[in-house]
PDB file of C-alpha atoms in Angstrom:
ATOM      1  CA  MET P 818       0.000   0.000   0.000  1.00  0.00           C
ATOM      2  CA  ARG P 819       1.697   3.184  -1.201  1.00  0.00           C
ATOM      3  CA  ALA P 820       1.930   5.946   1.380  1.00  0.00           C
ATOM      4  CA  GLU P 821       0.231   8.265  -1.139  1.00  0.00           C
ATOM      5  CA  SER P 822      -2.989   6.266  -0.758  1.00  0.00           C
ATOM      6  CA  PRO P 823      -5.242   8.091   1.721  1.00  0.00           C
ATOM      7  CA  VAL P 824      -6.961   4.937   3.015  1.00  0.00           C
ATOM      8  CA  SER P 825      -5.619   5.203   6.587  1.00  0.00           C
ATOM      9  CA  ALA P 826      -6.557   8.878   6.700  1.00  0.00           C
ATOM     10  CA  ALA P 827     -10.037   7.980   5.442  1.00  0.00           C
ATOM     11  CA  LEU P 828     -10.464   5.353   8.148  1.00  0.00           C
ATOM     12  CA  VAL P 829      -9.401   7.833  10.828  1.00  0.00           C
ATOM     13  CA  ALA P 830     -11.559  10.720   9.570  1.00  0.00           C
ATOM     14  CA  TRP P 831     -14.745   8.759   8.949  1.00  0.00           C
ATOM     15  CA  GLY P 832     -14.178   6.454  11.905  1.00  0.00           C
ATOM     16  CA  ASN P 833     -13.920   9.462  14.213  1.00  0.00           C
ATOM     17  CA  ALA P 834     -17.024  11.027  12.684  1.00  0.00           C
ATOM     18  CA  TRP P 835     -18.859   7.785  13.441  1.00  0.00           C
ATOM     19  CA  LEU P 836     -17.533   7.499  17.017  1.00  0.00           C
ATOM     20  CA  THR P 837     -18.592  11.083  17.747  1.00  0.00           C
ATOM     21  CA  GLY P 838     -22.117  10.495  16.448  1.00  0.00           C
ATOM     22  CA  HIS P 839     -21.994  12.614  13.282  1.00  0.00           C
ATOM     23  CA  ILE P 840     -22.615   9.689  10.920  1.00  0.00           C
ATOM     24  CA  GLY P 841     -23.634   6.042  11.088  1.00  0.00           C
ATOM     25  CA  LEU P 842     -21.448   2.958  10.814  1.00  0.00           C
ATOM     26  CA  ASP P 843     -22.544   2.113   7.281  1.00  0.00           C
ATOM     27  CA  GLU P 844     -21.754   5.615   6.033  1.00  0.00           C
ATOM     28  CA  ALA P 845     -18.318   5.511   7.651  1.00  0.00           C
ATOM     29  CA  ALA P 846     -17.484   2.134   6.124  1.00  0.00           C
ATOM     30  CA  ASP P 847     -18.825   3.209   2.724  1.00  0.00           C
ATOM     31  CA  HIS P 848     -16.546   6.253   2.633  1.00  0.00           C
ATOM     32  CA  VAL P 849     -13.478   4.223   3.609  1.00  0.00           C
ATOM     33  CA  GLU P 850     -14.250   1.686   0.884  1.00  0.00           C
ATOM     34  CA  GLU P 851     -14.764   4.448  -1.675  1.00  0.00           C
ATOM     35  CA  VAL P 852     -11.098   5.249  -1.116  1.00  0.00           C
ATOM     36  CA  GLY P 853      -9.564   1.805  -0.662  1.00  0.00           C
ATOM     37  CA  GLY P 854     -12.067  -0.587  -2.199  1.00  0.00           C
ATOM     38  CA  PRO P 855     -13.586  -3.523  -0.302  1.00  0.00           C
ATOM     39  CA  SER P 856     -11.828  -3.697   3.061  1.00  0.00           C
ATOM     40  CA  VAL P 857     -11.073  -6.746   5.167  1.00  0.00           C
ATOM     41  CA  VAL P 858      -9.488  -6.687   8.618  1.00  0.00           C
ATOM     42  CA  ASP P 859      -7.888 -10.039   9.471  1.00  0.00           C
ATOM     43  CA  ALA P 860     -10.531 -11.898   7.404  1.00  0.00           C
ATOM     44  CA  THR P 861     -13.370  -9.807   8.917  1.00  0.00           C
ATOM     45  CA  PRO P 862     -15.358  -7.306   6.801  1.00  0.00           C
ATOM     46  CA  LEU P 863     -14.588  -3.723   7.785  1.00  0.00           C
ATOM     47  CA  ARG P 864     -18.113  -2.993   9.058  1.00  0.00           C
ATOM     48  CA  ASN P 865     -18.068  -5.987  11.370  1.00  0.00           C
ATOM     49  CA  TYR P 866     -14.611  -5.180  12.660  1.00  0.00           C
ATOM     50  CA  LEU P 867     -15.523  -1.562  13.420  1.00  0.00           C
ATOM     51  CA  ALA P 868     -18.631  -2.726  15.264  1.00  0.00           C
ATOM     52  CA  ASP P 869     -16.469  -5.077  17.320  1.00  0.00           C
ATOM     53  CA  LEU P 870     -14.107  -2.217  18.163  1.00  0.00           C
ATOM     54  CA  ARG P 871     -17.046  -0.184  19.421  1.00  0.00           C
ATOM     55  CA  LEU P 872     -18.022  -3.036  21.732  1.00  0.00           C
ATOM     56  CA  ARG P 873     -14.427  -3.069  22.999  1.00  0.00           C
ATOM     57  CA  GLY P 874     -14.737   0.580  23.992  1.00  0.00           C
ATOM     58  CA  ALA P 875     -13.237   2.336  20.953  1.00  0.00           C
ATOM     59  CA  LYS P 876     -12.899   6.047  21.785  1.00  0.00           C
ATOM     60  CA  GLU P 877     -11.054   7.472  18.798  1.00  0.00           C
ATOM     61  CA  PHE P 878      -8.869   6.730  15.805  1.00  0.00           C
ATOM     62  CA  ARG P 879      -5.392   8.204  15.442  1.00  0.00           C
ATOM     63  CA  LEU P 880      -3.387   8.599  12.243  1.00  0.00           C
ATOM     64  CA  ALA P 881       0.270   7.678  11.768  1.00  0.00           C
ATOM     65  CA  LEU P 882       2.174   8.864   8.686  1.00  0.00           C
ATOM     66  CA  PRO P 883       5.736   7.742   9.389  1.00  0.00           C
ATOM     67  CA  ALA P 884       8.787   7.906   7.180  1.00  0.00           C
ATOM     68  CA  PRO P 885      12.246   6.395   7.685  1.00  0.00           C
ATOM     69  CA  GLY P 886      13.826   8.303  10.561  1.00  0.00           C
ATOM     70  CA  ASP P 887      10.534   9.986  11.479  1.00  0.00           C
ATOM     71  CA  PRO P 888       8.027   7.633  13.190  1.00  0.00           C
ATOM     72  CA  LEU P 889       5.259  10.246  13.121  1.00  0.00           C
ATOM     73  CA  GLY P 890       2.291   9.071  15.173  1.00  0.00           C
ATOM     74  CA  LEU P 891       3.871   5.777  16.276  1.00  0.00           C
ATOM     75  CA  SER P 892       4.667   4.663  19.818  1.00  0.00           C
ATOM     76  CA  GLY P 893       5.594   1.010  19.371  1.00  0.00           C
ATOM     77  CA  PRO P 894       6.003  -1.797  19.740  1.00  0.00           C
ATOM     78  CA  PRO P 895       8.767  -2.372  17.153  1.00  0.00           C
ATOM     79  CA  ALA P 896       6.781  -4.855  15.053  1.00  0.00           C
ATOM     80  CA  PHE P 897       3.945  -2.390  14.537  1.00  0.00           C
ATOM     81  CA  ASN P 898       6.336   0.501  13.904  1.00  0.00           C
ATOM     82  CA  ALA P 899       8.219  -1.492  11.270  1.00  0.00           C
ATOM     83  CA  ALA P 900       5.027  -2.505   9.447  1.00  0.00           C
ATOM     84  CA  ALA P 901       3.668   1.048   9.520  1.00  0.00           C
ATOM     85  CA  ILE P 902       6.917   2.581   8.303  1.00  0.00           C
ATOM     86  CA  ASP P 903       7.065   0.053   5.474  1.00  0.00           C
ATOM     87  CA  ALA P 904       3.509   0.988   4.462  1.00  0.00           C
ATOM     88  CA  GLY P 905       4.067   4.695   5.111  1.00  0.00           C
ATOM     89  CA  GLN P 906       0.830   4.875   7.081  1.00  0.00           C
ATOM     90  CA  ALA P 907      -1.351   3.269   9.731  1.00  0.00           C
ATOM     91  CA  ALA P 908      -4.488   3.860  11.773  1.00  0.00           C
ATOM     92  CA  ILE P 909      -4.571   3.368  15.528  1.00  0.00           C
ATOM     93  CA  ALA P 910      -7.785   2.556  17.377  1.00  0.00           C
ATOM     94  CA  VAL P 911      -7.742   3.836  20.960  1.00  0.00           C
ATOM     95  CA  LEU P 912      -9.721   1.474  23.213  1.00  0.00           C
ATOM     96  CA  THR P 913     -10.528   1.593  26.899  1.00  0.00           C
ATOM     97  CA  ASP P 914      -7.941  -1.104  27.587  1.00  0.00           C
ATOM     98  CA  GLY P 915      -5.196  -0.243  25.106  1.00  0.00           C
ATOM     99  CA  CYS P 916      -4.606   0.467  21.436  1.00  0.00           C
ATOM    100  CA  VAL P 917      -4.804  -1.551  18.223  1.00  0.00           C
ATOM    101  CA  GLY P 918      -2.748  -0.717  15.145  1.00  0.00           C
ATOM    102  CA  LEU P 919      -4.152  -1.256  11.647  1.00  0.00           C
ATOM    103  CA  VAL P 920      -1.747  -1.341   8.700  1.00  0.00           C
ATOM    104  CA  PRO P 921      -3.164  -1.435   5.149  1.00  0.00           C
ATOM    105  CA  GLU P 922      -1.887  -3.185   2.069  1.00  0.00           C
ATOM    106  CA  ALA P 923      -3.325  -3.536  -1.404  1.00  0.00           C
ATOM    107  CA  ASP P 924      -5.553  -6.591  -1.847  1.00  0.00           C
ATOM    108  CA  ILE P 925      -5.513  -7.486  -5.560  1.00  0.00           C
ATOM    109  CA  ARG P 926      -7.316 -10.599  -6.742  1.00  0.00           C
ATOM    110  CA  GLY P 927      -7.229 -11.303 -10.435  1.00  0.00           C
ATOM    111  CA  SER P 928      -8.095  -8.520 -12.845  1.00  0.00           C
ATOM    112  CA  SER P 929     -11.342  -7.316 -11.302  1.00  0.00           C
ATOM    113  CA  TYR P 930     -10.919  -7.158  -7.524  1.00  0.00           C
ATOM    114  CA  SER P 931      -8.981  -4.350  -5.908  1.00  0.00           C
ATOM    115  CA  GLY P 932      -9.403  -3.682  -2.212  1.00  0.00           C
ATOM    116  CA  THR P 933      -7.532  -3.197   1.054  1.00  0.00           C
ATOM    117  CA  LEU P 934      -6.339  -5.810   3.500  1.00  0.00           C
ATOM    118  CA  TRP P 935      -5.746  -4.494   7.024  1.00  0.00           C
ATOM    119  CA  THR P 936      -3.363  -6.300   9.351  1.00  0.00           C
ATOM    120  CA  VAL P 937      -3.972  -5.922  13.083  1.00  0.00           C
ATOM    121  CA  HIS P 938      -1.059  -5.233  15.441  1.00  0.00           C
ATOM    122  CA  GLU P 939      -0.687  -4.550  19.113  1.00  0.00           C
ATOM    123  CA  ALA P 940       0.003  -0.818  19.455  1.00  0.00           C
ATOM    124  CA  GLY P 941       1.465   1.365  22.166  1.00  0.00           C
ATOM    125  CA  PRO P 942      -0.408   4.234  23.822  1.00  0.00           C
ATOM    126  CA  ALA P 943      -1.503   7.104  21.600  1.00  0.00           C
ATOM    127  CA  ARG P 944       1.131   9.812  21.435  1.00  0.00           C
ATOM    128  CA  GLN P 945       0.222  13.134  23.010  1.00  0.00           C
ATOM    129  CA  ASP P 946       3.190  15.142  21.678  1.00  0.00           C
ATOM    130  CA  LEU P 947       1.809  15.683  18.183  1.00  0.00           C
ATOM    131  CA  PRO P 948       1.039  19.211  16.922  1.00  0.00           C
ATOM    132  CA  SER P 949      -2.364  20.801  17.297  1.00  0.00           C
ATOM    133  CA  VAL P 950      -4.181  21.854  14.148  1.00  0.00           C
ATOM    134  CA  ALA P 951      -3.416  25.522  14.926  1.00  0.00           C
ATOM    135  CA  GLU P 952       0.300  24.766  15.203  1.00  0.00           C
ATOM    136  CA  ALA P 953       0.181  22.756  11.996  1.00  0.00           C
ATOM    137  CA  GLU P 954      -1.568  25.584  10.138  1.00  0.00           C
ATOM    138  CA  GLN P 955       1.113  28.036  11.210  1.00  0.00           C
ATOM    139  CA  ALA P 956       3.906  25.680  10.199  1.00  0.00           C
ATOM    140  CA  LEU P 957       2.353  24.985   6.812  1.00  0.00           C
ATOM    141  CA  ALA P 958       1.986  28.684   6.075  1.00  0.00           C
ATOM    142  CA  GLY P 959       5.728  29.008   6.480  1.00  0.00           C
ATOM    143  CA  THR P 960       6.385  26.217   3.979  1.00  0.00           C
ATOM    144  CA  ILE P 961       4.447  27.701   1.055  1.00  0.00           C
ATOM    145  CA  ARG P 962       7.322  29.989   0.076  1.00  0.00           C
ATOM    146  CA  LEU P 963       9.747  27.091   0.467  1.00  0.00           C
ATOM    147  CA  ALA P 964       7.674  24.892  -1.823  1.00  0.00           C
ATOM    148  CA  THR P 965       7.340  27.604  -4.454  1.00  0.00           C
ATOM    149  CA  GLU P 966      11.063  28.336  -4.501  1.00  0.00           C
ATOM    150  CA  ALA P 967      12.042  24.659  -4.533  1.00  0.00           C
ATOM    151  CA  LEU P 968       9.866  23.871  -7.539  1.00  0.00           C
ATOM    152  CA  ALA P 969      10.351  27.079  -9.499  1.00  0.00           C
ATOM    153  CA  SER P 970      14.149  26.833  -9.365  1.00  0.00           C
ATOM    154  CA  VAL P 971      14.321  23.285 -10.713  1.00  0.00           C
ATOM    155  CA  ASP P 972      14.909  22.920 -14.439  1.00  0.00           C
ATOM    156  CA  GLY P 973      14.337  19.254 -15.103  1.00  0.00           C
ATOM    157  CA  PRO P 974      13.821  17.404 -18.385  1.00  0.00           C
ATOM    158  CA  GLN P 975      10.163  18.423 -18.382  1.00  0.00           C
ATOM    159  CA  GLN P 976      10.133  21.973 -19.686  1.00  0.00           C
ATOM    160  CA  SER P 977       6.590  22.801 -18.700  1.00  0.00           C
ATOM    161  CA  HIS P 978       5.568  23.428 -15.129  1.00  0.00           C
ATOM    162  CA  PRO P 979       3.843  20.433 -13.523  1.00  0.00           C
ATOM    163  CA  GLN P 980       0.091  20.533 -13.225  1.00  0.00           C
ATOM    164  CA  LEU P 981      -0.742  20.307  -9.543  1.00  0.00           C
ATOM    165  CA  ASN P 982      -3.975  18.655  -8.474  1.00  0.00           C
ATOM    166  CA  PRO P 983      -5.659  20.844  -5.850  1.00  0.00           C
ATOM    167  CA  ALA P 984      -8.259  18.209  -4.957  1.00  0.00           C
ATOM    168  CA  GLY P 985      -8.100  15.954  -1.946  1.00  0.00           C
ATOM    169  CA  GLY P 986      -7.735  16.405   1.775  1.00  0.00           C
ATOM    170  CA  GLU P 987     -11.461  16.175   2.468  1.00  0.00           C
ATOM    171  CA  LEU P 988     -12.444  15.396   6.043  1.00  0.00           C
ATOM    172  CA  ALA P 989     -15.643  13.956   7.468  1.00  0.00           C
ATOM    173  CA  PRO P 990     -18.541  15.755   9.188  1.00  0.00           C
ATOM    174  CA  GLY P 991     -17.817  16.982  12.687  1.00  0.00           C
ATOM    175  CA  TYR P 992     -14.335  18.354  12.042  1.00  0.00           C
ATOM    176  CA  PRO P 993     -13.746  22.072  12.730  1.00  0.00           C
ATOM    177  CA  PRO P 994     -13.315  24.466   9.780  1.00  0.00           C
ATOM    178  CA  ARG P 995      -9.630  25.000  10.591  1.00  0.00           C
ATOM    179  CA  ALA P 996      -8.990  21.264  10.241  1.00  0.00           C
ATOM    180  CA  HIS P 997     -10.629  21.285   6.802  1.00  0.00           C
ATOM    181  CA  ARG P 998      -8.449  24.236   5.735  1.00  0.00           C
ATOM    182  CA  VAL P 999      -5.243  22.631   6.975  1.00  0.00           C
ATOM    183  CA  SER P1000      -6.060  19.270   5.412  1.00  0.00           C
ATOM    184  CA  ALA P1001      -6.829  20.840   2.023  1.00  0.00           C
ATOM    185  CA  LEU P1002      -3.634  22.909   2.095  1.00  0.00           C
ATOM    186  CA  ALA P1003      -1.592  19.843   3.038  1.00  0.00           C
ATOM    187  CA  ALA P1004      -3.097  17.964   0.095  1.00  0.00           C
ATOM    188  CA  ARG P1005      -2.035  20.749  -2.305  1.00  0.00           C
ATOM    189  CA  LEU P1006       1.500  20.769  -0.928  1.00  0.00           C
ATOM    190  CA  ALA P1007       1.662  16.977  -1.118  1.00  0.00           C
ATOM    191  CA  SER P1008       0.760  17.294  -4.791  1.00  0.00           C
ATOM    192  CA  ALA P1009       3.645  19.748  -5.222  1.00  0.00           C
ATOM    193  CA  LEU P1010       6.020  17.280  -3.581  1.00  0.00           C
ATOM    194  CA  GLN P1011       4.928  14.495  -5.888  1.00  0.00           C
ATOM    195  CA  ALA P1012       5.383  16.739  -8.903  1.00  0.00           C
ATOM    196  CA  ALA P1013       8.931  17.533  -7.805  1.00  0.00           C
ATOM    197  CA  GLU P1014       9.728  13.849  -7.518  1.00  0.00           C
ATOM    198  CA  GLU P1015       8.356  13.123 -10.991  1.00  0.00           C
ATOM    199  CA  ARG P1016      10.352  15.701 -12.959  1.00  0.00           C
ATOM    200  CA  GLY P1017      13.274  13.431 -13.802  1.00  0.00           C
ATOM    201  CA  LEU P1018      15.989  15.477 -12.088  1.00  0.00           C
ATOM    202  CA  THR P1019      19.682  14.725 -12.096  1.00  0.00           C
ATOM    203  CA  SER P1020      21.370  13.553  -8.907  1.00  0.00           C
ATOM    204  CA  GLY P1021      22.905  17.014  -8.434  1.00  0.00           C
ATOM    205  CA  GLN P1022      19.565  18.745  -8.793  1.00  0.00           C
ATOM    206  CA  ILE P1023      17.948  16.325  -6.372  1.00  0.00           C
ATOM    207  CA  ALA P1024      20.700  16.898  -3.799  1.00  0.00           C
ATOM    208  CA  ALA P1025      20.310  20.656  -4.108  1.00  0.00           C
ATOM    209  CA  ARG P1026      16.602  20.461  -3.291  1.00  0.00           C
ATOM    210  CA  GLU P1027      16.635  17.487  -0.925  1.00  0.00           C
ATOM    211  CA  ALA P1028      16.814  19.324   2.394  1.00  0.00           C
ATOM    212  CA  ALA P1029      14.052  21.787   1.502  1.00  0.00           C
ATOM    213  CA  LEU P1030      11.736  19.106   0.164  1.00  0.00           C
ATOM    214  CA  ARG P1031      12.412  16.826   3.124  1.00  0.00           C
ATOM    215  CA  GLU P1032      11.421  19.632   5.487  1.00  0.00           C
ATOM    216  CA  LEU P1033       8.300  20.279   3.458  1.00  0.00           C
ATOM    217  CA  ASP P1034       7.397  16.587   3.458  1.00  0.00           C
ATOM    218  CA  GLY P1035       7.623  16.480   7.253  1.00  0.00           C
ATOM    219  CA  ALA P1036       5.470  19.586   7.620  1.00  0.00           C
ATOM    220  CA  VAL P1037       2.830  18.169   5.279  1.00  0.00           C
ATOM    221  CA  ARG P1038       2.651  14.851   7.111  1.00  0.00           C
ATOM    222  CA  ARG P1039       2.349  16.606  10.469  1.00  0.00           C
ATOM    223  CA  ALA P1040      -0.415  18.818   9.143  1.00  0.00           C
ATOM    224  CA  VAL P1041      -2.403  15.859   7.860  1.00  0.00           C
ATOM    225  CA  VAL P1042      -2.055  14.053  11.191  1.00  0.00           C
ATOM    226  CA  ALA P1043      -3.038  17.170  13.152  1.00  0.00           C
ATOM    227  CA  ALA P1044      -6.084  17.798  10.973  1.00  0.00           C
ATOM    228  CA  HIS P1045      -7.316  14.229  11.410  1.00  0.00           C
ATOM    229  CA  HIS P1046      -7.021  14.473  15.201  1.00  0.00           C
ATOM    230  CA  ALA P1047      -8.698  17.889  15.464  1.00  0.00           C
ATOM    231  CA  ILE P1048     -12.183  16.510  15.995  1.00  0.00           C
ATOM    232  CA  PHE P1049     -11.148  15.721  19.579  1.00  0.00           C
ATOM    233  CA  GLU P1050      -9.375  19.005  20.329  1.00  0.00           C
ATOM    234  CA  PRO P1051     -10.945  21.382  22.891  1.00  0.00           C
ATOM    235  CA  SER P1052     -13.881  23.394  21.610  1.00  0.00           C
ATOM    236  CA  ASN P1053     -11.992  25.741  19.335  1.00  0.00           C
ATOM    237  CA  ARG P1054     -14.146  25.644  16.207  1.00  0.00           C
ATOM    238  CA  SER P1055     -12.261  28.312  14.264  1.00  0.00           C
TER     239      SER P1055
END
């Protein structure tokens, strides 16, 4: 499952909207499967598994978007961290008696079936040191100039400027407006990052931009995580 796939983010956003009473279970599962196709969690259909989590006292879902050297959103144990880093993403269900980690991978069967297979892991306690959505919005604002300069100064084999896709980053009902803004902005910057990677640069050009783009990538991932956790932040609805 490529990290660019938003299936873990979809599970967190729509799962949280369901847990907070803004939508029903079927609607939550439908939206997740619109993104990742039919979803199975350890041989159990997604709807059934989510219902079981609710019976186990599920309180919220947390998003992890780690990268090598940056285990964003992860708190162990090592087996779960390794699987999540390899996938580039994971969802964490916070229960009354602990946490469960869910790591997605593509489930391809023949030429007509494309879905998501979730593997369940024991997970450590949810991290509390992640940025708030307000902090993430401020940090992202400071990266816009960096992104513009990094892309505009690269003359790769493609002579035309890349076409960036502004879509994406949608959250579920119940999230504050600021979270929607931050998530949409992060999606646009993620599109800029992907465009930079696809321009066929030389090794020297890549090295010259690497530090700036790495910083931008970290800021984008933190913004996405913060936006998906904002539904549980104190009652700041700005």
